[in-house]
Coordinates of C-alpha atoms in Angstrom, one line a residue:
X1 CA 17.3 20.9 8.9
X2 CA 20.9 21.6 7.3
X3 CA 22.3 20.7 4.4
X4 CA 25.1 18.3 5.8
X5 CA 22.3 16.0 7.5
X6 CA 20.6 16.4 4.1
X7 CA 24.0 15.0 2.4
X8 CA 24.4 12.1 4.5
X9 CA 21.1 11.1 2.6
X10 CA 22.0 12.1 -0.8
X11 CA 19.6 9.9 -2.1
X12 CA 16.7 11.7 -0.9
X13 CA 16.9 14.7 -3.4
X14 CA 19.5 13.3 -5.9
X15 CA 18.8 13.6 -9.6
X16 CA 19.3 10.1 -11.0
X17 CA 20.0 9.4 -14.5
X18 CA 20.0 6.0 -16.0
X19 CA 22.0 5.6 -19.3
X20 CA 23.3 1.9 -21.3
X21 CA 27.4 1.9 -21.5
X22 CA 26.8 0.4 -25.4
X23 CA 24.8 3.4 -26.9
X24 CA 25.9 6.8 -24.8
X25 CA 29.8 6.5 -26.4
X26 CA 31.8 5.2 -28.7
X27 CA 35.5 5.8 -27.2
X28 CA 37.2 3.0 -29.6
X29 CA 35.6 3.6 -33.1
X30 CA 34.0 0.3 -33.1
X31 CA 30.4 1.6 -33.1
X32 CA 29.7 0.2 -29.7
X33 CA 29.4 2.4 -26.1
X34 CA 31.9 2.1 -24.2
X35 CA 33.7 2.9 -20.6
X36 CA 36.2 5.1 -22.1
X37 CA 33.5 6.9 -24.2
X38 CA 31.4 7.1 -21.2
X39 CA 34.4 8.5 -19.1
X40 CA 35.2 11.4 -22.3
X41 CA 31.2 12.8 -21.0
X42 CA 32.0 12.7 -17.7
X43 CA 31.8 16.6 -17.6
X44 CA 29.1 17.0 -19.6
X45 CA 26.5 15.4 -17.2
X46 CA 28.3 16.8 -14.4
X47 CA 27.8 20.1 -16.2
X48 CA 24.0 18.7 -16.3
X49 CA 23.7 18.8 -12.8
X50 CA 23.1 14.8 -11.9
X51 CA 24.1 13.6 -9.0
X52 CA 24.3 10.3 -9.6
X53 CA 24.6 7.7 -12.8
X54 CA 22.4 4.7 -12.9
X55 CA 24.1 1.9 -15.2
X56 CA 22.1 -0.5 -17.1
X57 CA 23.6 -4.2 -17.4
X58 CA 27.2 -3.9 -18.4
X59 CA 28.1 -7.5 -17.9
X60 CA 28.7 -10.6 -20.1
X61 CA 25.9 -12.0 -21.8
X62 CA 24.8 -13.1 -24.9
X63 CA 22.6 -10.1 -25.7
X64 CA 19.4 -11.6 -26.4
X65 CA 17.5 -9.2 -24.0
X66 CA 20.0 -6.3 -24.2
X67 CA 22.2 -6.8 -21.8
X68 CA 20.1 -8.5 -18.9
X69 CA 20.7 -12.0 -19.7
X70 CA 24.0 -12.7 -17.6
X71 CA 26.8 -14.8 -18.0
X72 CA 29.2 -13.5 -15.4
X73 CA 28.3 -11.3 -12.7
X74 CA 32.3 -10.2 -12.0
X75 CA 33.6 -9.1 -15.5
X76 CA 32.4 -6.4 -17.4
X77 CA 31.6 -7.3 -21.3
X78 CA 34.5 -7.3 -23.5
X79 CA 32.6 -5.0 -25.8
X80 CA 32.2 -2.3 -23.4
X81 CA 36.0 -2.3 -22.1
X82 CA 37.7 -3.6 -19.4
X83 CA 37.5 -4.2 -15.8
X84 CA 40.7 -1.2 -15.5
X85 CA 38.7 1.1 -18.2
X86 CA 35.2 0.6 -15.4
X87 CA 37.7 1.6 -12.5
X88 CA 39.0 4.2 -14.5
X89 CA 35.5 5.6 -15.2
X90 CA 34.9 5.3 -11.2
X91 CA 37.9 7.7 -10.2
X92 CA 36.4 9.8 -12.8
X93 CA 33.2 10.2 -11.8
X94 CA 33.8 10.3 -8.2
X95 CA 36.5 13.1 -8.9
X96 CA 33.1 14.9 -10.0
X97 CA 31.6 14.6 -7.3
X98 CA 29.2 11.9 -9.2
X99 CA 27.7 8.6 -7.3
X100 CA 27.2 5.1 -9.4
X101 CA 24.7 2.9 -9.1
X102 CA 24.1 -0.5 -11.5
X103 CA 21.5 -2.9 -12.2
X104 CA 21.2 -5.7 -10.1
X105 CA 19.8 -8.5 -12.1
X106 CA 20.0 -11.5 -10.1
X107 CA 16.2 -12.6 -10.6
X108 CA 17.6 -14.7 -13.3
X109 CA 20.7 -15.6 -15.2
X110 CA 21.5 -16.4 -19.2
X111 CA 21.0 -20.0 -19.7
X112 CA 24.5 -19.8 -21.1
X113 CA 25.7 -19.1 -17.2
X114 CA 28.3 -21.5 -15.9
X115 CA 25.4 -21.9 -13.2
X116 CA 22.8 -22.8 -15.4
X117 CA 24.7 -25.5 -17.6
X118 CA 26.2 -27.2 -14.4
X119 CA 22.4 -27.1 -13.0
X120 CA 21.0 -28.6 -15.9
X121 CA 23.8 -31.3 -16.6
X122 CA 21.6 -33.7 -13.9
X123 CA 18.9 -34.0 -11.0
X124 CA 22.3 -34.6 -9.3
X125 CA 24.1 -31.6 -10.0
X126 CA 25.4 -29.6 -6.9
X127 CA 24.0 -26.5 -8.2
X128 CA 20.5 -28.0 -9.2
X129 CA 18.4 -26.2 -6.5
X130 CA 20.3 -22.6 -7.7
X131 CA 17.4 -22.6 -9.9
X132 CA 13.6 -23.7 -9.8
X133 CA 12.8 -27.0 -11.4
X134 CA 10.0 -28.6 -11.4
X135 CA 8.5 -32.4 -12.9
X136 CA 4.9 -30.8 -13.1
X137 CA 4.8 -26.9 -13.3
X138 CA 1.9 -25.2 -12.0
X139 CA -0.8 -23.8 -14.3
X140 CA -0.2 -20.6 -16.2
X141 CA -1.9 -17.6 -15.2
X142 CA -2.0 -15.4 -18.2
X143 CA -1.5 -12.6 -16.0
X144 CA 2.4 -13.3 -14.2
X145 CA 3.6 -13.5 -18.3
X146 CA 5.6 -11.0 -18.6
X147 CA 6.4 -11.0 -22.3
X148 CA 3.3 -12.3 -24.1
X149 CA 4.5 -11.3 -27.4
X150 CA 7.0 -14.0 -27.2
X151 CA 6.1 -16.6 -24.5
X152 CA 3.2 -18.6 -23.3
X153 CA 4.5 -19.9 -20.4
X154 CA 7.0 -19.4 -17.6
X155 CA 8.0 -23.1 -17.8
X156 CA 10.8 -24.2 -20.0
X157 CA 10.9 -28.4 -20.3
X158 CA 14.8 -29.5 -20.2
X159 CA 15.6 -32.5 -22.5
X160 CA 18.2 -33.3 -20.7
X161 CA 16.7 -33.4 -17.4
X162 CA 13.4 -34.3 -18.0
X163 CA 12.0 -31.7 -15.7
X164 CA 10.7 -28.0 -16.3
X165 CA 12.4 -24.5 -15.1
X166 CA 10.9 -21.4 -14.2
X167 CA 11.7 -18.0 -16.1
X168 CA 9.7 -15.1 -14.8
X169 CA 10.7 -13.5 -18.4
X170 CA 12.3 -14.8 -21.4
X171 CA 13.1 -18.8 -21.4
X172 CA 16.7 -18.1 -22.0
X173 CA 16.6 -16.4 -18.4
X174 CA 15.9 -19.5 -16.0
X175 CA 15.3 -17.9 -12.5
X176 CA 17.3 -18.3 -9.6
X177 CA 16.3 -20.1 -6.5
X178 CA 17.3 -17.4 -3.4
X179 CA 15.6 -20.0 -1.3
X180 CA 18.7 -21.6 -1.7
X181 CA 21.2 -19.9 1.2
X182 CA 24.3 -20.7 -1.5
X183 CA 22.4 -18.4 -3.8
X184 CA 21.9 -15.8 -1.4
X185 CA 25.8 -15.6 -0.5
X186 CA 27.0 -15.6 -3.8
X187 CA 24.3 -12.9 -4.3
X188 CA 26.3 -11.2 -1.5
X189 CA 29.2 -11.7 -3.0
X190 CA 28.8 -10.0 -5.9
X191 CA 27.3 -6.7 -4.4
X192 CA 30.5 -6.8 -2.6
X193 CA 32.5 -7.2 -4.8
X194 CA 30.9 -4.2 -7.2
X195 CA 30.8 -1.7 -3.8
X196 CA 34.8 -2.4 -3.6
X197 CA 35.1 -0.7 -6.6
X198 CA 33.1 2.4 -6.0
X199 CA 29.6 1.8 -6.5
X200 CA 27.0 2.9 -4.3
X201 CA 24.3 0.7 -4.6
X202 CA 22.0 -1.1 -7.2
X203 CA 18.6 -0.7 -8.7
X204 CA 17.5 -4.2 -8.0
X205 CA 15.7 -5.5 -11.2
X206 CA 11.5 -6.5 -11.0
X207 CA 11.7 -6.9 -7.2
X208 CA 8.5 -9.2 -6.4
X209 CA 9.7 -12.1 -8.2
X210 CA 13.1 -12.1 -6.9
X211 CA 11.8 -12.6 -3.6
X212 CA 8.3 -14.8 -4.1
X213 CA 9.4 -17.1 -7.2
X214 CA 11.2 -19.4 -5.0
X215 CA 11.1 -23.0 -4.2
X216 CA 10.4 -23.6 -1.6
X217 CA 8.5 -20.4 -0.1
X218 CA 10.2 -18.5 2.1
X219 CA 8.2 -18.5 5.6
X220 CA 9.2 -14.7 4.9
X221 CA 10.6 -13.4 1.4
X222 CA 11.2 -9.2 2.5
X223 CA 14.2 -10.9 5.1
X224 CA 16.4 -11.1 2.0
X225 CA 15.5 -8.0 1.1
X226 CA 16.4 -7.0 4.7
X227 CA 19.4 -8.9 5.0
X228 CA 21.1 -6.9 1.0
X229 CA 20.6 -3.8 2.7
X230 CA 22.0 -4.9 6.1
X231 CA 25.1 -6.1 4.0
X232 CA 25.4 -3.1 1.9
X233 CA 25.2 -0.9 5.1
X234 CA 28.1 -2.7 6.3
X235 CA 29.9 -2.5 3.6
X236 CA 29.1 1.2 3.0
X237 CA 26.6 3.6 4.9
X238 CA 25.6 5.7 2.3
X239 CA 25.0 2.9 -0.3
X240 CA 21.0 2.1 -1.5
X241 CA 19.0 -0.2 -3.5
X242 CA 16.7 1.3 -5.9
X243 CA 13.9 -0.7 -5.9
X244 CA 11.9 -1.3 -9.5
X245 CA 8.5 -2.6 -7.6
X246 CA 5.5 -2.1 -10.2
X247 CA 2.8 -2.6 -7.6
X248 CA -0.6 -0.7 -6.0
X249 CA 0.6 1.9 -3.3
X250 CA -1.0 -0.9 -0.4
X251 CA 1.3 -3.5 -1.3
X252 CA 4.3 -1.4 -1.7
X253 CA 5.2 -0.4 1.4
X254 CA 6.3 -3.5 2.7
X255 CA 9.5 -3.2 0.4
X256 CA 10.5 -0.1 2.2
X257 CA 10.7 -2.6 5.1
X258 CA 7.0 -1.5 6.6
X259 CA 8.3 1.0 9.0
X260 CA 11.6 0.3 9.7
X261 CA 12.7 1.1 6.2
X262 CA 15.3 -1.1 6.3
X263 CA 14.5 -3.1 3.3
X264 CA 14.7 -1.0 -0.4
X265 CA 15.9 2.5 0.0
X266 CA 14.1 4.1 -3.0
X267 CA 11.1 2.4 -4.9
X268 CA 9.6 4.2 -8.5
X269 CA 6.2 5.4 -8.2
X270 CA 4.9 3.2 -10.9
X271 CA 1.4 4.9 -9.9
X272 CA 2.0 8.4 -9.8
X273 CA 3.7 7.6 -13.4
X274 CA 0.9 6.5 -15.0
X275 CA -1.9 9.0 -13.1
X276 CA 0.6 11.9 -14.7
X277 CA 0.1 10.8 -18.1
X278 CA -3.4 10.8 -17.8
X279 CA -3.8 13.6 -16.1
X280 CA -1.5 14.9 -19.6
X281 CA -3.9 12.7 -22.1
X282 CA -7.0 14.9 -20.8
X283 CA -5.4 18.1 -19.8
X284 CA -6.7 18.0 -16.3
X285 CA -4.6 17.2 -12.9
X286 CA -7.3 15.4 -10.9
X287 CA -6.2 12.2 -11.8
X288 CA -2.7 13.2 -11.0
X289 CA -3.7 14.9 -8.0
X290 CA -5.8 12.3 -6.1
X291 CA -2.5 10.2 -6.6
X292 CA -0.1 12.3 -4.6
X293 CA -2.8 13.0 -2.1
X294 CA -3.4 8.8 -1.6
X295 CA 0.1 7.5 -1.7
X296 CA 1.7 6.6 2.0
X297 CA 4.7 8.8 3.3
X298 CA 7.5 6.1 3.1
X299 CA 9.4 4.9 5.9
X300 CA 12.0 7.7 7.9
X301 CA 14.9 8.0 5.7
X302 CA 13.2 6.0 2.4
X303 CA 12.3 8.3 -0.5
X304 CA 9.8 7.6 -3.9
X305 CA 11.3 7.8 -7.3
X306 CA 9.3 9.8 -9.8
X307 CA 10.0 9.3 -13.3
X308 CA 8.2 9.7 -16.7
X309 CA 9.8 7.3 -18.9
X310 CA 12.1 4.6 -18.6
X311 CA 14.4 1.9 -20.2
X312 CA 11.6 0.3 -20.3
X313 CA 8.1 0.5 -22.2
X314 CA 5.8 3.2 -20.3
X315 CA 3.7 0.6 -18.6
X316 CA -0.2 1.9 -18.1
X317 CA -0.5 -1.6 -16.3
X318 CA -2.4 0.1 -12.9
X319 CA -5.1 1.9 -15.1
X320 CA -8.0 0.7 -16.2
X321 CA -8.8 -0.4 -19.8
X322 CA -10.6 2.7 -20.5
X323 CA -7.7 4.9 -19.1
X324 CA -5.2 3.1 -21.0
X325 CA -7.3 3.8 -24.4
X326 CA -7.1 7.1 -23.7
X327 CA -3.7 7.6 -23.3
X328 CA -3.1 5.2 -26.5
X329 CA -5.6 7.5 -28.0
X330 CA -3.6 10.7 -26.9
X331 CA 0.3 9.3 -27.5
X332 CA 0.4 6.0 -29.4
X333 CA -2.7 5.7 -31.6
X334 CA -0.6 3.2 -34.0
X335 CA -0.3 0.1 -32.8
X336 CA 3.0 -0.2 -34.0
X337 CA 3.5 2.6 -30.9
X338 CA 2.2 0.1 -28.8
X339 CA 3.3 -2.8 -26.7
X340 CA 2.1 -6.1 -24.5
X341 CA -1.2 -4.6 -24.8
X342 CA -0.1 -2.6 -21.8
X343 CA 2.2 -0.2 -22.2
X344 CA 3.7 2.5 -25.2
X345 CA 7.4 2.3 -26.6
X346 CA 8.1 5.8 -27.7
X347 CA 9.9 8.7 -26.1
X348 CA 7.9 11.6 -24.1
X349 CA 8.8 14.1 -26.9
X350 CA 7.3 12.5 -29.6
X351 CA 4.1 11.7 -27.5
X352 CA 3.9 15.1 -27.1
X353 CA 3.8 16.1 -30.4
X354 CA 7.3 17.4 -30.2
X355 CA 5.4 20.9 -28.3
X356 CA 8.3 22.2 -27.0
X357 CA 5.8 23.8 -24.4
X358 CA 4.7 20.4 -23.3
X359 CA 7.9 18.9 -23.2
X360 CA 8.7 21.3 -20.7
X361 CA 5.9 21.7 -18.5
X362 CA 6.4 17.6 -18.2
X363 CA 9.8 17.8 -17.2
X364 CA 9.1 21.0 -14.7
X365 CA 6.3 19.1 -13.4
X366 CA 8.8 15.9 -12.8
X367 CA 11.1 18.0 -11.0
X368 CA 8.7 19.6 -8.7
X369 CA 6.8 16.4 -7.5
X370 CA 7.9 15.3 -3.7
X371 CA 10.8 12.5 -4.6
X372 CA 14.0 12.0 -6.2
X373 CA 13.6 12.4 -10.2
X374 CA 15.6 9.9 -12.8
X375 CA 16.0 11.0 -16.4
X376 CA 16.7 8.5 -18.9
X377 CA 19.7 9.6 -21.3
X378 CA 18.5 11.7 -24.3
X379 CA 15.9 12.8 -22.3
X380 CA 17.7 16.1 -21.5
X381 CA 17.6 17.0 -25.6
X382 CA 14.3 15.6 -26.0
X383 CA 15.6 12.6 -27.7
X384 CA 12.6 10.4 -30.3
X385 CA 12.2 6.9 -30.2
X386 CA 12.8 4.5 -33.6
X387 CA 10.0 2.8 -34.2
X388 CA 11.5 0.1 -36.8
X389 CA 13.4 -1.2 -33.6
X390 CA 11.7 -4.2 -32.7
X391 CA 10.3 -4.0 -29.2
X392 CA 11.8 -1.7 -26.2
X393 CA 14.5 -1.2 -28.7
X394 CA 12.8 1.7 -30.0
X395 CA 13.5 3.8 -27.0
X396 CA 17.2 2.3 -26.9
X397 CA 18.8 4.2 -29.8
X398 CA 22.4 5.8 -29.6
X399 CA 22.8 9.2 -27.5
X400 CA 22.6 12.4 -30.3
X401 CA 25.8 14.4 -29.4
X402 CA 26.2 16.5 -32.7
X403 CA 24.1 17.1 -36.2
X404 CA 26.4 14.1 -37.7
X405 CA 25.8 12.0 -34.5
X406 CA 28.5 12.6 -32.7
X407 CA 28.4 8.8 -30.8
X408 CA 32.0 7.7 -32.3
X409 CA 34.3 7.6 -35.2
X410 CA 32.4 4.7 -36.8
X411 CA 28.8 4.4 -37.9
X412 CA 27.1 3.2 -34.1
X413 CA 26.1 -0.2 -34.2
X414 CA 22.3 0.4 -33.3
X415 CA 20.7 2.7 -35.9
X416 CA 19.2 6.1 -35.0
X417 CA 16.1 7.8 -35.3
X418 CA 15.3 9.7 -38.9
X419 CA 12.7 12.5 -39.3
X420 CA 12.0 15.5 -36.6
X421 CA 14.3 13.4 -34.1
X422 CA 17.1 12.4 -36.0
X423 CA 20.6 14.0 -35.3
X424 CA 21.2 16.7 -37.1
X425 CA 17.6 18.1 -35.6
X426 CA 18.3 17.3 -32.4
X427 CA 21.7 17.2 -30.7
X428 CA 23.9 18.0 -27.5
X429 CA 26.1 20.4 -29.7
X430 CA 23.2 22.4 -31.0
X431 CA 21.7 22.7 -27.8
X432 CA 24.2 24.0 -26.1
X433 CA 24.3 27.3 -28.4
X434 CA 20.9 27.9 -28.0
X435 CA 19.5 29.8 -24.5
X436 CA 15.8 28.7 -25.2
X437 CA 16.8 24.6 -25.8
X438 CA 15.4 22.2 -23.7
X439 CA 18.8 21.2 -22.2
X440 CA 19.3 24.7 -21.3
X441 CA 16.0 24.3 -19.5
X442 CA 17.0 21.2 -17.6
X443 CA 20.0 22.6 -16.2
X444 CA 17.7 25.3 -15.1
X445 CA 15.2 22.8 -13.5
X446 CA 17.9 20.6 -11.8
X447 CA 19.8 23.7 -10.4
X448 CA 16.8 25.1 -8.6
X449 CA 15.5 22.0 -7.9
X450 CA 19.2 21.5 -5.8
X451 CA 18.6 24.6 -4.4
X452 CA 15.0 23.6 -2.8
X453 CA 15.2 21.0 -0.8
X454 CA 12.2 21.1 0.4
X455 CA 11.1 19.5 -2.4
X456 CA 12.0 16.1 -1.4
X457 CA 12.4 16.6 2.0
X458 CA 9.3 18.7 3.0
X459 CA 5.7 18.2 4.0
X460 CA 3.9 18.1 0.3
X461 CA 0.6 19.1 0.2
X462 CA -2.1 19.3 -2.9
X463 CA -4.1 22.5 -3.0
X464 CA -7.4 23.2 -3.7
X465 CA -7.2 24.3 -7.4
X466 CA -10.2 26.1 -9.1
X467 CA -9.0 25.1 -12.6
X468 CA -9.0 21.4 -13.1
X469 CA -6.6 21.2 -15.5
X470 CA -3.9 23.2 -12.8
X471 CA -1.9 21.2 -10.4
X472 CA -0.8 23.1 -7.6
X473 CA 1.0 22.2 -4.0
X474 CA 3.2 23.2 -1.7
X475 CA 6.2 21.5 0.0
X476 CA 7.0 22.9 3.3
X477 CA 10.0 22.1 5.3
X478 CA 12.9 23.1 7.6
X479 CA 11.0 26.5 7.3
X480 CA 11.1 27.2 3.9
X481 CA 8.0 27.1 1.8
X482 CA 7.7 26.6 -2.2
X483 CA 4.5 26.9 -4.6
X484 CA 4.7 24.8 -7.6
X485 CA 1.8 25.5 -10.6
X486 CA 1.2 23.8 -13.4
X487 CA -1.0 24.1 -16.5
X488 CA -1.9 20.8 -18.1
X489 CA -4.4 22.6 -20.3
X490 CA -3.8 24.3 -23.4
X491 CA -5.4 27.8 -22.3
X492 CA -3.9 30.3 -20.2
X493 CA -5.5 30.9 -16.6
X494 CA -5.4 33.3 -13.4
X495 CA -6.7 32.0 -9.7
X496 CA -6.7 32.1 -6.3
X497 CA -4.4 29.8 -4.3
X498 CA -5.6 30.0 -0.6
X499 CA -1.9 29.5 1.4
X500 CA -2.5 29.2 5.2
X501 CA 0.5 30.6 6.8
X502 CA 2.1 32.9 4.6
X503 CA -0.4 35.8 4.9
X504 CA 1.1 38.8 3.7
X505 CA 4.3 36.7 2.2
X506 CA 6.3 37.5 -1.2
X507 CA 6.3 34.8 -3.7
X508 CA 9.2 34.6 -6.3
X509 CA 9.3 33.2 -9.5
X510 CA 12.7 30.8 -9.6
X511 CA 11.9 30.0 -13.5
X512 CA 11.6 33.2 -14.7
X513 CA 11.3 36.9 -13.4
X514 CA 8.6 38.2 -11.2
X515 CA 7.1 38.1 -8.0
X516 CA 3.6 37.4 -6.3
X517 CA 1.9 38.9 -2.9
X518 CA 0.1 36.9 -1.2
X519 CA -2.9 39.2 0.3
X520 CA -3.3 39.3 4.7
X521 CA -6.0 37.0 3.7
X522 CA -3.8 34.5 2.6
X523 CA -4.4 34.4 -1.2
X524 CA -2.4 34.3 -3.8
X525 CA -3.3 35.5 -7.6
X526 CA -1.5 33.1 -9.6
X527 CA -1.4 33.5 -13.4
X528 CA -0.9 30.5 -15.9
X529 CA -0.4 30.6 -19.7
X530 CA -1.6 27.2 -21.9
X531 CA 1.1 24.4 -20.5
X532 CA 3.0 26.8 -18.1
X533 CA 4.6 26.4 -14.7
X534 CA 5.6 28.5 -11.8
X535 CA 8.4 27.6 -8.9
X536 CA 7.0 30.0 -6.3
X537 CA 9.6 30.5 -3.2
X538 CA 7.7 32.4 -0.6
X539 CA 9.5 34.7 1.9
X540 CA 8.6 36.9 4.5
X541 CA 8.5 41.1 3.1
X542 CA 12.1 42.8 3.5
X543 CA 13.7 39.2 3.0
X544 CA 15.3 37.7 0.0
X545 CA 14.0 34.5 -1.5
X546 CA 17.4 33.4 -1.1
X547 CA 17.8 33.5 2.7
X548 CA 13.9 32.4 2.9
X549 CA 15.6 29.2 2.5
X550 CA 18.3 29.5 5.5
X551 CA 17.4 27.3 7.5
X552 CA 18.1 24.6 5.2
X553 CA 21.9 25.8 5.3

């Protein structure tokens, strides 16, 4: 396999990392984010190592859920800059050699759209089937609310109508109808319209209920999906939709497009999420492992995205009730940590304690797992949530650049963390200095994780671990072999890895100094100290671990 067929699909061992426009940099002094702030760090998360910039809402809106309640899909929000200061930003980042995705939130609009207040004005209105109204909504199941902390329902009545609208979320999002074929095309329309200015796909917002809260069904909802990614393909080759689909591995699948894989390119493994942090709550892989050994190989050309944390809260949603306690025991006993009764809203550093060791045997553990990583900004400092935020707010807070902040020449408009996370303990300008930081240590995963690309393009396969809290595998591919370890427990180990087909072989340490033999048996003695990790290149004796790799070249 060589590297130029492996570039065509850049998205299959990118490193993704999502950050909000309004709290990464202030480039006008007003305290808000903006495109000329984010265009000044350009460098510094090319110097990172990303390969591609995920963008949170940017548009419009009325900012009653952060950004994701739109008024105009084709402007950018006058607080954030200008449609010239986001193509600015573009030639920037694509003179780094740095891809651009956005959210695609067309699930539902503000109620403030143009759309919305012509589809409400009457049961005449030409755009009242561009949402979903209804004179006598369906039963609530408890389950489809999304928000229970603020709704009870997913039907709004209208006054002025006299019938009631679906929102999936909040009740100032109505939904959109992509039943409707007029919705569809304007739908169309705006991908386009985004793609002509540089970017190269979308991360499509809570997928299922774009496609299945429509009136009236769809005799088959995934078309849609099917026909955004033959539109996109048209448009551009190399573009993708990152799919956000928080669902059991079995029901998945059918968003890659079943085996075509023509439907989302990328879809978050919301299950192997969840089964790492309880594997990380007890200190013992099994849960963790049995995942990656039952989820599906996606379609030819598809790819999983593995993440820790998101934008969002860290839904436990696909445990049990037990399981959940447990992590809630382990990283959010307060219930001021917790949220919807689901999920946590804090940062993985402060869940862990702020253990520098843990932090990094997480993120080396992210790294290693067969996929394509995404980072959330901050993450790369080990960032802390701010708890007096109300909600997912807490996770939201203004990127730390330097001890005073660093995020503009005005006091930022969101507030930032105080105690053990606050800026002037943890910062990009510190951090840099220092060879033992923990963004020195993601530059160090993300450049070896480039330079193994059988990773996320090889065969991955779980060993047989004699310490439960170890999780070890191996991804093989284009001829190349790595060995990943890792020590969710907190005392040091040494055992026997049993490696079919590299008897006799040399295994290198890419982390840190040192090498391995694996014995003519086939058996490797692997040593582990509490929360470490090992990236283990194997090579045949008399050749370097660099050309073990060549045929990936």
């Amino acid at each position: 396999m060589r590297l130029t067929y492996t570039s065509d699909l850049w998205w299959k061992n990118a490193v993704v990392y999502c950050l909000d426009v309004e709290t990464f940099k202030d480039g006008d002094g007003d305290g808000v984010g903006d495109f000329r702030g984010l265009t000044q760090r350009i460098d510094y998360l090319a110097g990172l190592g990303v390969t591609c910039l995920w963008l949170m809402p940017f548009f419009p809106t009325p900012n009653k859920d952060d950004g994701y309640d739109i008024t105009d899909f084709y402007r950018v929000n006058p607080r954030l800059g200008t449609l010239g200061d986001f193509v600015e930003f573009m030639r920037t980042a694509h003179d780094r050699g740095l891809r651009v995705i956005a959210d695609l939130v067309v699930n539902h609009t503000s109620d403030q759209h143009p759309w919305f207040k012509e589809s409400r004005s009457g049961r005449d209105s030409p755009l009242r089937d561009w949402y979903v109204w209804s004179d006598t909504p369906e039963p609530d199941d408890p389950e489809q609310i999304v928000f229970p902390d603020k709704e009870d329902s997913v039907w709004e009545y209208d006054e002025g109508s006299g019938q009631y609208y679906l929102h999936t979320f909040y009740r100032h999002q109505p939904d959109l109808n992509i039943a409707n074929p007029a919705v569809r095309d304007e739908i169309m329309r705006v991908l386009g319209f985004w793609m002509e200015l540089g970017l190269s796909g979308f991360r499509v917002d809570a997928v299922p209920y774009l496609i299945e809260n429509v009136d009236p069904e769809l005799a088959n909802p995934h078309d849609f999906l099917a026909d955004l990614r033959a539109f996109m393909n048209r448009r551009q080759g190399g573009s993708i939709l990152l799919g956000e689909v928080n669902l059991p591995y079995a029901d998945l699948m059918s968003y890659f497009g079943e085996g075509l894989g023509d439907q989302v390119t990328v879809c978050f493994d919301f299950v192997g999420m969840q089964q790492a942090w309880l594997s990380m709550a007890r200190g013992d892989a099994r849960p963790l492992a049995a995942a990656l050994r039952e989820r599906p190989k996606p379609p030819k050309d598809c790819q999983w995205a593995m993440f820790l944390r998101n934008h969002d809260e860290l839904t436990l949603d696909k445990l049990t009730e037990e399981e959940r306690q447990e992590i809630f025991a382990a990283f959010g006993p307060d219930k001021e940590m917790q949220i919807f009764g689901r999920g946590l809203r804090r940062r993985l550093p402060g869940m862990l304690g702020g253990d520098l060791r843990r932090v990094k045997l997480a993120y080396s553990l992210l790294f290693s797992l067969p996929g394509t990583p995404v980072i959330f900004y901050g993450e790369e400092i080990g960032m802390g949530e701010d708890l007096a935020q109300e909600g997912r707010m807490a996770v939201r807070t203004p990127m730390q650049w330097a001890p005073d902040g660093g995020f503009g020449s005005a006091e930022p408009e969101r507030a930032t963390p105080e105690g053990p996370f606050a800026p002037e303990r943890v910062n990009v300008a510190a951090q840099r200095r220092d060879a033992g930081s923990l963004l020195r240590w993601f530059q160090l995963l993300i450049e070896r994780y480039r330079e193994c690309p059988e990773l996320a393009w090889g065969q991955c396969t779980v060993l047989d671990s004699p310490e439960h809290a170890v999780l070890a595998h191996r991804c093989d591919g284009g001829g190349a072999t790595m060995v990943m370890a890792h020590n969710l427990g907190d005392t040091a180990c040494d055992m026997d890895l049993t490696l079919p087909g590299l008897e006799g072989s040399l295994l290198t340490d890419l982390l840190a100094d040192g090498t391995l033999e694996i014995s003519r048996e086939g058996v490797a003695r692997v040593a582990l100290g509490p929360h470490g990790c090992r990236w283990l290149r194997a090579s045949p004796p008399g050749m370097s671990p660099e050309n073990a790799s060549a045929n990936f070249a």
